[in-house]
Short mmCIF file of C-alpha atoms in Angstrom, two decimals:
data_model
loop_
_atom_site.label_atom_id
_atom_site.label_comp_id
_atom_site.label_asym_id
_atom_site.label_seq_id
_atom_site.Cartn_x
_atom_site.Cartn_y
_atom_site.Cartn_z
CA LYS U 27 -43.65 62.15 104.78
CA LEU U 28 -43.04 59.37 102.18
CA GLN U 29 -39.37 58.68 101.61
CA PHE U 30 -38.03 56.35 98.84
CA LEU U 31 -34.91 54.29 99.25
CA TYR U 32 -33.34 52.83 96.05
CA LEU U 33 -30.94 50.02 96.37
CA ILE U 34 -28.92 48.09 93.66
CA ASP U 35 -28.75 44.41 93.97
CA SER U 36 -27.48 42.12 91.14
CA GLY U 37 -28.33 44.54 88.49
CA ARG U 38 -31.88 45.04 89.60
CA LEU U 39 -33.48 48.32 90.91
CA LEU U 40 -35.31 47.67 94.21
CA ARG U 41 -37.57 50.29 95.83
CA THR U 42 -38.55 50.08 99.42
CA ASN U 43 -41.16 52.56 101.03
CA THR U 44 -40.76 53.64 104.62
CA VAL U 45 -43.45 55.73 106.26
CA HIS U 46 -42.50 58.18 108.94
CA SER U 47 -44.58 60.69 110.86
CA PRO U 48 -44.12 63.93 108.99
CA PRO U 49 -43.21 66.90 111.10
CA MET U 50 -44.84 70.24 110.56
CA GLN U 51 -42.90 72.17 107.90
CA SER U 52 -43.61 74.88 105.46
CA ASP U 53 -44.61 74.41 101.78
CA THR U 54 -41.34 75.73 100.41
CA VAL U 55 -39.21 73.33 102.32
CA VAL U 56 -41.44 70.33 101.30
CA ARG U 57 -41.24 71.33 97.64
CA ALA U 58 -37.44 71.68 97.99
CA GLN U 59 -37.12 68.24 99.61
CA ALA U 60 -39.36 66.63 97.01
CA LYS U 61 -37.35 68.13 94.20
CA GLN U 62 -34.06 66.87 95.82
CA GLN U 63 -35.55 63.40 96.11
CA ARG U 64 -36.53 63.34 92.42
CA VAL U 65 -33.01 64.34 91.44
CA GLY U 66 -31.58 61.68 93.68
CA ARG U 67 -33.87 59.04 92.16
CA VAL U 68 -32.96 59.87 88.64
CA LYS U 69 -29.32 59.78 89.46
CA VAL U 70 -29.56 56.52 91.09
CA SER U 71 -31.57 55.04 88.14
CA GLU U 72 -28.89 56.26 85.60
CA ASP U 73 -26.17 54.71 87.77
CA ALA U 74 -28.05 51.45 87.85
CA MET U 75 -28.55 51.38 84.09
CA LYS U 76 -24.82 52.12 83.61
CA SER U 77 -23.84 49.28 85.94
CA ARG U 78 -26.06 47.04 84.04
CA PHE U 79 -25.25 47.91 80.41
CA ALA U 80 -22.08 49.87 80.39
CA HIS U 81 -18.63 48.18 80.16
CA ALA U 82 -15.35 49.67 81.15
CA LYS U 83 -13.18 48.70 77.96
CA CYS U 84 -15.85 48.40 75.25
CA GLY U 85 -18.95 50.51 74.69
CA ILE U 86 -21.47 47.74 75.09
CA SER U 87 -21.24 44.66 77.47
CA ILE U 88 -21.48 41.11 76.10
CA ASP U 89 -22.67 38.06 78.01
CA LYS U 90 -19.74 35.84 77.41
CA ALA U 91 -21.07 32.98 79.39
CA ALA U 92 -24.23 32.85 77.24
CA LEU U 93 -22.13 33.06 74.05
CA ASP U 94 -19.90 30.27 75.25
CA GLU U 95 -22.80 28.14 76.10
CA GLN U 96 -24.29 28.72 72.42
CA VAL U 97 -20.91 27.83 70.98
CA ARG U 98 -20.75 24.60 72.97
CA GLU U 99 -24.31 23.71 72.04
CA LYS U 100 -23.63 24.43 68.33
CA ARG U 101 -20.48 22.30 68.38
CA ALA U 102 -22.29 19.49 70.22
CA MET U 103 -25.00 19.73 67.58
CA LYS U 104 -22.53 19.48 64.71
CA ALA U 105 -20.79 16.61 66.38
CA ALA U 106 -24.04 14.78 66.79
CA GLU U 107 -25.01 15.42 63.19
CA ALA U 108 -21.55 14.10 61.98
CA GLU U 109 -21.96 11.01 64.20
CA ALA U 110 -25.47 10.47 62.85
CA ASP U 111 -24.34 10.85 59.27
CA LYS U 112 -21.42 8.42 59.94
CA TYR U 113 -23.87 6.00 61.46
CA PHE U 114 -26.24 6.26 58.48
CA ALA U 115 -23.41 5.76 55.99
CA GLU U 116 -22.09 2.66 57.87
CA GLN U 117 -25.64 1.33 57.96
CA ALA U 118 -26.15 1.98 54.20
CA ILE U 119 -22.97 0.15 53.45
CA PHE U 120 -23.93 -2.72 55.65
CA ASN U 121 -27.38 -2.96 53.98
CA ASP U 122 -25.76 -2.97 50.51
CA GLN U 123 -23.33 -5.70 51.67
CA HIS U 124 -26.24 -7.64 53.09
CA ALA U 125 -28.24 -7.29 49.95
CA VAL U 126 -25.36 -8.52 47.78
CA TYR U 127 -24.86 -11.53 50.13
CA MET U 128 -28.58 -12.41 50.03
CA GLU U 129 -28.54 -12.20 46.31
CA LYS U 130 -25.58 -14.55 46.02
CA GLN U 131 -27.25 -16.89 48.49
CA LYS U 132 -30.53 -16.79 46.33
CA GLN U 133 -28.49 -17.66 43.17
CA LEU U 134 -26.66 -20.44 45.03
CA GLU U 135 -29.87 -21.92 46.29
CA ALA U 136 -31.41 -21.82 42.76
CA LYS U 137 -28.33 -23.53 41.36
CA THR U 138 -28.45 -26.12 44.02
CA SER U 139 -32.14 -26.68 43.56
CA GLN U 140 -31.66 -27.17 39.72
CA ARG U 141 -28.77 -29.60 40.39
CA LYS U 142 -30.72 -31.75 42.85
CA LEU U 143 -33.68 -31.62 40.54
CA ALA U 144 -31.53 -32.91 37.58
CA GLU U 145 -29.99 -35.61 39.76
CA TYR U 146 -33.50 -36.68 40.89
CA TYR U 147 -34.62 -36.85 37.19
CA GLN U 148 -31.52 -38.93 36.28
CA THR U 149 -31.97 -41.25 39.30
CA HIS U 150 -35.69 -41.71 39.77
CA GLN U 151 -37.35 -40.54 36.49
CA ASN U 152 -35.36 -42.38 33.83
CA ARG U 153 -37.53 -43.10 30.73
CA THR U 154 -36.52 -46.84 31.07
CA GLU U 155 -38.35 -46.91 34.37
CA ALA U 156 -41.67 -45.60 33.14
CA ARG U 157 -44.73 -47.81 32.98
CA GLU U 158 -45.20 -47.45 29.21
CA TRP U 159 -41.43 -48.16 28.52
CA ASP U 160 -42.43 -51.70 27.14
CA MET U 161 -44.66 -50.00 24.48
CA ASN U 162 -42.11 -47.36 23.53
CA ASP U 163 -38.95 -49.50 23.60
CA PRO U 164 -37.50 -49.55 20.16
CA LYS U 165 -36.05 -53.14 20.74
CA ARG U 166 -39.34 -54.61 22.12
CA LEU U 167 -39.82 -56.90 19.11
CA ARG U 168 -36.24 -58.33 19.62
CA LYS U 169 -36.78 -58.79 23.36
CA ALA U 170 -40.27 -60.38 22.93
CA GLU U 171 -40.54 -64.05 23.01
CA PRO U 172 -42.56 -65.87 20.24
CA LEU U 173 -46.21 -66.38 20.77
CA GLY U 174 -46.98 -69.78 22.32
CA ALA U 175 -43.36 -70.63 22.79
CA GLY U 176 -44.19 -73.00 25.67
CA ASP U 177 -47.31 -74.47 24.04
CA CYS U 178 -45.84 -76.02 21.01
CA GLY U 179 -42.93 -78.38 20.32
CA VAL U 180 -39.75 -77.68 18.52
CA SER U 181 -40.84 -78.69 15.08
CA SER U 182 -44.47 -77.48 15.51
CA LEU U 183 -45.88 -74.40 14.04
CA GLN U 184 -45.84 -71.35 16.24
CA PHE U 185 -48.71 -68.81 16.84
CA PHE U 186 -48.73 -65.91 14.44
CA GLU U 187 -49.27 -62.27 15.10
CA GLY U 188 -52.88 -61.26 14.84
CA GLU U 189 -54.14 -64.50 15.99
CA ASP U 190 -56.84 -64.35 18.80
CA VAL U 191 -55.18 -66.51 21.28
CA ASP U 192 -56.89 -65.47 24.49
CA ASN U 193 -60.42 -65.27 23.09
CA LYS U 194 -62.10 -67.00 25.99
CA GLY U 195 -60.26 -64.97 28.65
CA ARG U 196 -60.98 -61.73 26.86
CA ARG U 197 -64.72 -62.52 26.62
CA GLN U 198 -64.81 -63.29 30.31
CA VAL U 199 -63.02 -60.01 31.21
CA GLN U 200 -65.48 -58.16 28.88
CA ALA U 201 -68.46 -59.83 30.53
CA ASN U 202 -67.14 -58.94 33.95
CA GLN U 203 -66.49 -55.31 32.89
CA MET U 204 -70.01 -54.98 31.51
CA ARG U 205 -71.44 -56.48 34.80
CA THR U 206 -69.42 -53.90 36.75
CA TRP U 207 -70.53 -51.05 34.53
CA GLY U 208 -74.16 -52.07 34.97
CA LEU U 209 -73.86 -52.24 38.75
CA GLU U 210 -72.21 -48.86 38.77
CA GLN U 211 -74.95 -47.31 36.73
CA ILE U 212 -77.58 -48.77 38.95
CA ALA U 213 -75.78 -47.39 41.97
CA GLU U 214 -75.52 -44.02 40.36
CA LYS U 215 -79.18 -44.06 39.39
CA ASN U 216 -80.18 -45.15 42.96
CA LEU U 217 -77.99 -42.32 44.33
CA LYS U 218 -79.46 -39.85 42.01
CA LYS U 219 -83.01 -40.89 43.01
CA GLN U 220 -82.05 -40.63 46.66
CA ARG U 221 -80.72 -37.15 46.13
CA GLU U 222 -83.84 -36.07 44.36
CA THR U 223 -85.94 -37.41 47.11
CA GLU U 224 -83.86 -35.62 49.68
CA THR U 225 -84.09 -32.38 47.66
CA ASP U 226 -87.87 -32.77 47.36
CA MET U 227 -88.14 -33.31 51.24
CA MET U 228 -85.96 -30.30 51.84
CA THR U 229 -88.12 -28.10 49.40
CA ALA U 230 -91.29 -29.35 51.03
CA LYS U 231 -89.89 -28.55 54.53
CA ARG U 232 -88.82 -25.12 53.28
CA MET U 233 -92.26 -24.45 51.85
CA GLU U 234 -93.79 -25.45 55.13
CA GLU U 235 -91.43 -23.21 57.07
CA VAL U 236 -92.24 -20.34 54.67
CA ASN U 237 -96.01 -20.91 55.11
CA CYS U 238 -95.54 -21.14 58.81
CA THR U 239 -93.63 -17.95 58.92
CA ALA U 240 -96.26 -16.18 56.78
CA ARG U 241 -99.00 -17.49 59.00
CA GLN U 242 -97.16 -16.31 62.06
CA ILE U 243 -96.60 -12.93 60.64
CA GLU U 244 -100.33 -12.63 59.71
CA LEU U 245 -101.27 -13.66 63.30
CA THR U 246 -98.88 -11.15 64.74
CA ILE U 247 -100.24 -8.40 62.51
CA ALA U 248 -103.84 -9.34 63.39
CA GLN U 249 -103.07 -9.39 67.12
CA LYS U 250 -101.43 -5.96 66.87
CA ARG U 251 -104.41 -4.58 65.07
CA THR U 252 -106.64 -6.07 67.76
CA ASP U 253 -104.62 -4.59 70.59
CA ILE U 254 -104.53 -1.15 68.82
CA ALA U 255 -108.28 -1.28 68.37
CA LYS U 256 -108.63 -2.32 72.08
CA ASN U 257 -106.38 0.45 73.26
CA THR U 258 -108.17 2.96 71.08
CA ALA U 259 -111.53 1.92 72.44
CA GLU U 260 -110.24 2.17 76.04
CA PHE U 261 -108.76 5.54 75.28
CA ASN U 262 -111.88 6.84 73.73
CA LYS U 263 -113.91 5.58 76.79
CA SER U 264 -111.59 7.14 79.16
CA LEU U 265 -111.69 10.48 77.31
CA ALA U 266 -115.58 10.25 77.12
CA ASP U 267 -115.75 9.54 80.95
CA ALA U 268 -113.36 12.43 81.56
CA LYS U 269 -115.41 14.73 79.36
CA GLU U 270 -118.61 13.71 81.05
CA ARG U 271 -117.10 14.27 84.51
CA GLU U 272 -115.77 17.63 83.46
CA ALA U 273 -119.17 18.64 82.01
CA ILE U 274 -120.87 17.54 85.29
CA LEU U 275 -118.35 19.55 87.34
CA GLN U 276 -118.78 22.48 85.12
CA LYS U 277 -122.49 22.42 85.28
CA LYS U 278 -122.42 22.08 89.04
CA HIS U 279 -120.00 24.93 89.31
CA SER U 280 -122.09 27.08 86.99
CA GLN U 281 -125.18 26.31 89.03
CA GLN U 282 -123.31 27.18 92.20
CA CYS U 283 -122.13 30.46 90.67
CA SER U 284 -125.59 31.31 89.56
CA LEU U 285 -127.01 30.51 92.91
CA GLU U 286 -124.30 32.65 94.62
CA GLU U 287 -124.96 35.42 92.16
CA ILE U 288 -128.72 35.33 92.85
CA GLN U 289 -127.98 35.20 96.59
CA ASN U 290 -125.70 38.22 96.37
CA MET U 291 -128.17 40.10 94.26
CA LEU U 292 -130.93 39.25 96.82
CA ASP U 293 -128.65 40.31 99.76
CA SER U 294 -127.41 43.38 97.99
CA ASP U 295 -128.80 46.91 98.55
CA LEU U 296 -129.89 47.30 94.96
CA LEU U 297 -133.21 45.38 95.51
CA LYS U 298 -134.08 47.15 98.55
CA ASP U 299 -136.58 50.05 98.24
CA LEU U 300 -135.56 51.80 101.47
CA GLN U 301 -131.88 52.23 100.71
CA LYS U 302 -131.38 54.39 97.68
CA ASP U 303 -127.79 55.23 97.77
CA VAL U 304 -125.41 52.19 97.41
CA ALA U 305 -121.93 52.34 98.72
CA ARG U 306 -119.33 52.61 96.00
CA ASP U 307 -117.14 49.85 97.53
CA LYS U 308 -120.06 47.42 97.50
CA LYS U 309 -120.85 48.23 93.92
CA ARG U 310 -117.22 47.82 92.96
CA GLU U 311 -117.10 44.42 94.76
CA VAL U 312 -120.09 43.24 92.88
CA GLU U 313 -118.59 44.33 89.54
CA VAL U 314 -115.35 42.55 90.34
CA ILE U 315 -117.32 39.42 91.27
CA GLN U 316 -119.31 39.64 87.98
CA ALA U 317 -116.11 40.23 85.97
CA GLN U 318 -114.43 37.21 87.57
CA GLN U 319 -117.61 35.07 86.73
CA ARG U 320 -117.49 36.29 83.07
CA ALA U 321 -113.71 35.44 82.87
CA GLU U 322 -114.22 32.02 84.39
CA LYS U 323 -117.07 31.32 81.93
CA THR U 324 -114.94 32.44 79.01
CA GLN U 325 -111.98 30.29 80.31
CA SER U 326 -114.24 27.21 80.62
CA LYS U 327 -115.40 27.67 77.05
CA ALA U 328 -111.85 28.01 75.84
CA ASP U 329 -110.83 24.85 77.77
CA ALA U 330 -113.64 22.94 76.40
CA LEU U 331 -112.63 24.04 72.86
CA LYS U 332 -109.05 23.14 73.44
CA GLN U 333 -110.19 19.65 74.79
CA LYS U 334 -112.35 19.15 71.76
CA GLN U 335 -109.44 20.03 69.43
CA LEU U 336 -107.17 17.72 71.41
CA GLU U 337 -109.59 14.84 71.06
CA ASP U 338 -109.99 15.55 67.28
CA TYR U 339 -106.22 15.41 66.90
CA ARG U 340 -105.81 12.22 68.77
CA GLU U 341 -108.51 10.60 66.69
CA GLU U 342 -106.77 11.75 63.57
CA GLN U 343 -103.48 10.41 64.77
CA GLN U 344 -105.09 7.03 65.60
CA ARG U 345 -106.78 6.86 62.19
CA ARG U 346 -103.44 7.63 60.39
CA MET U 347 -101.66 5.01 62.54
CA ALA U 348 -104.36 2.40 61.69
CA ILE U 349 -103.99 3.26 57.90
CA THR U 350 -100.17 3.00 58.13
CA LEU U 351 -100.43 -0.38 59.90
CA ASP U 352 -102.95 -1.66 57.23
CA ARG U 353 -100.53 -0.49 54.48
CA ASN U 354 -97.56 -2.27 56.15
CA TRP U 355 -99.54 -5.50 56.53
CA ASN U 356 -100.71 -5.33 53.00
CA ARG U 357 -97.11 -4.75 51.77
CA GLN U 358 -95.86 -7.59 53.85
CA ARG U 359 -98.51 -9.88 52.71
CA ARG U 360 -97.75 -9.01 49.01
CA GLU U 361 -93.99 -9.67 49.65
CA ASN U 362 -94.69 -13.06 51.16
CA VAL U 363 -96.95 -13.93 48.26
CA ARG U 364 -94.24 -12.84 45.82
CA GLN U 365 -91.55 -14.83 47.66
CA ILE U 366 -93.72 -17.97 47.69
CA GLY U 367 -94.44 -17.62 44.05
CA LEU U 368 -90.69 -17.34 43.32
CA ASP U 369 -89.94 -20.47 45.45
CA ARG U 370 -92.62 -22.43 43.64
CA ARG U 371 -91.42 -21.25 40.22
CA GLN U 372 -87.91 -22.30 41.25
CA GLN U 373 -89.14 -25.65 42.34
CA VAL U 374 -90.98 -26.21 39.02
CA GLU U 375 -87.99 -25.27 37.14
CA GLU U 376 -85.81 -27.69 39.16
CA ALA U 377 -88.40 -30.46 38.62
CA GLN U 378 -88.39 -29.87 34.86
CA ALA U 379 -84.59 -29.89 34.81
CA ARG U 380 -84.51 -33.22 36.73
CA LYS U 381 -87.13 -34.63 34.51
CA GLN U 382 -85.03 -33.51 31.42
CA LEU U 383 -81.91 -35.19 32.85
CA GLN U 384 -83.74 -38.44 33.41
CA ILE U 385 -85.04 -38.38 29.96
CA GLU U 386 -81.52 -37.77 28.63
CA ASP U 387 -80.03 -40.54 30.78
CA LYS U 388 -82.63 -43.03 29.55
CA ALA U 389 -82.05 -42.08 25.93
CA ALA U 390 -78.18 -42.33 26.22
CA PRO U 391 -76.94 -45.70 24.86
CA VAL U 392 -74.81 -48.02 27.09
CA PRO U 393 -71.19 -48.31 25.67
CA LEU U 394 -69.97 -51.82 24.90
CA ILE U 395 -66.44 -53.10 24.52
CA GLN U 396 -65.76 -54.87 21.27
#
């Protein structure tokens, strides 16, 4: 019989099964024992539940250790939050103090810079040290010496204001200045002509590169078209050869089948006058062979039709590809022609602008110093 043993260990209900060899007993004794075992199991289960949930003093037990742990965790969390708040407050105060210190430093640096700038102005940029101070000096007439003070004696007449004393030197300076300006204009004109020559050379080189590129593109497109035509011809030739070989094989197979059929008909009992009754199995075999021949013939026709459709489809694809290549080549050629026209138009406009500038330079008068 099967006996159940219930044990209580650390608030958990354990059940162990032990199997014994049951002795021979009556049904009444077995039912009584089973009922007693059920009552014992229920009692043990209730005792286990009471030991787990019941408390001697209060009606319901409380896990004091878990509650204490929760209280400690909550206090630790509050302490950590208080410490974080304190740290953030101290950090905010420190940041405010640092901002105030930086603002004071900024104001101090601005004052120092202004003071140094004022000192520099007073020391190195005094108006009396300017180059035009001699012209702006209110006492320049009192400080100036009389004209020709060293050229005349004591009782001689002095030079008067407005008199052209340095006429010869002034004319010499004017001539030198005119010569210098003329040389500078010649140099500028030569430089301008050199730049125009370089521009024309660069333009011609650019045009040559454009033409070379266009020619290269045309040659590439022509080569591609030649390759496509060559490949198409080779493909069509291979298709024609394959089709011819297939036709030869099909014709040979058809002839062989016809010969076999004739031979079978000749060898069959249908053409014999002496044998009137043909066996059913032979007749059935002949019919099967004829049906196979008809199916093969139909399949060969279908294959030939599919091959023809495939060839037509490939030819159509090749024709569309050739049309697409022609359109792309024509579009590229039109784009090249348009780009060449724009470049030439830009060159003409630049040449006209240079010619206009030359005309304006020739028409502009040369300034002279009086």
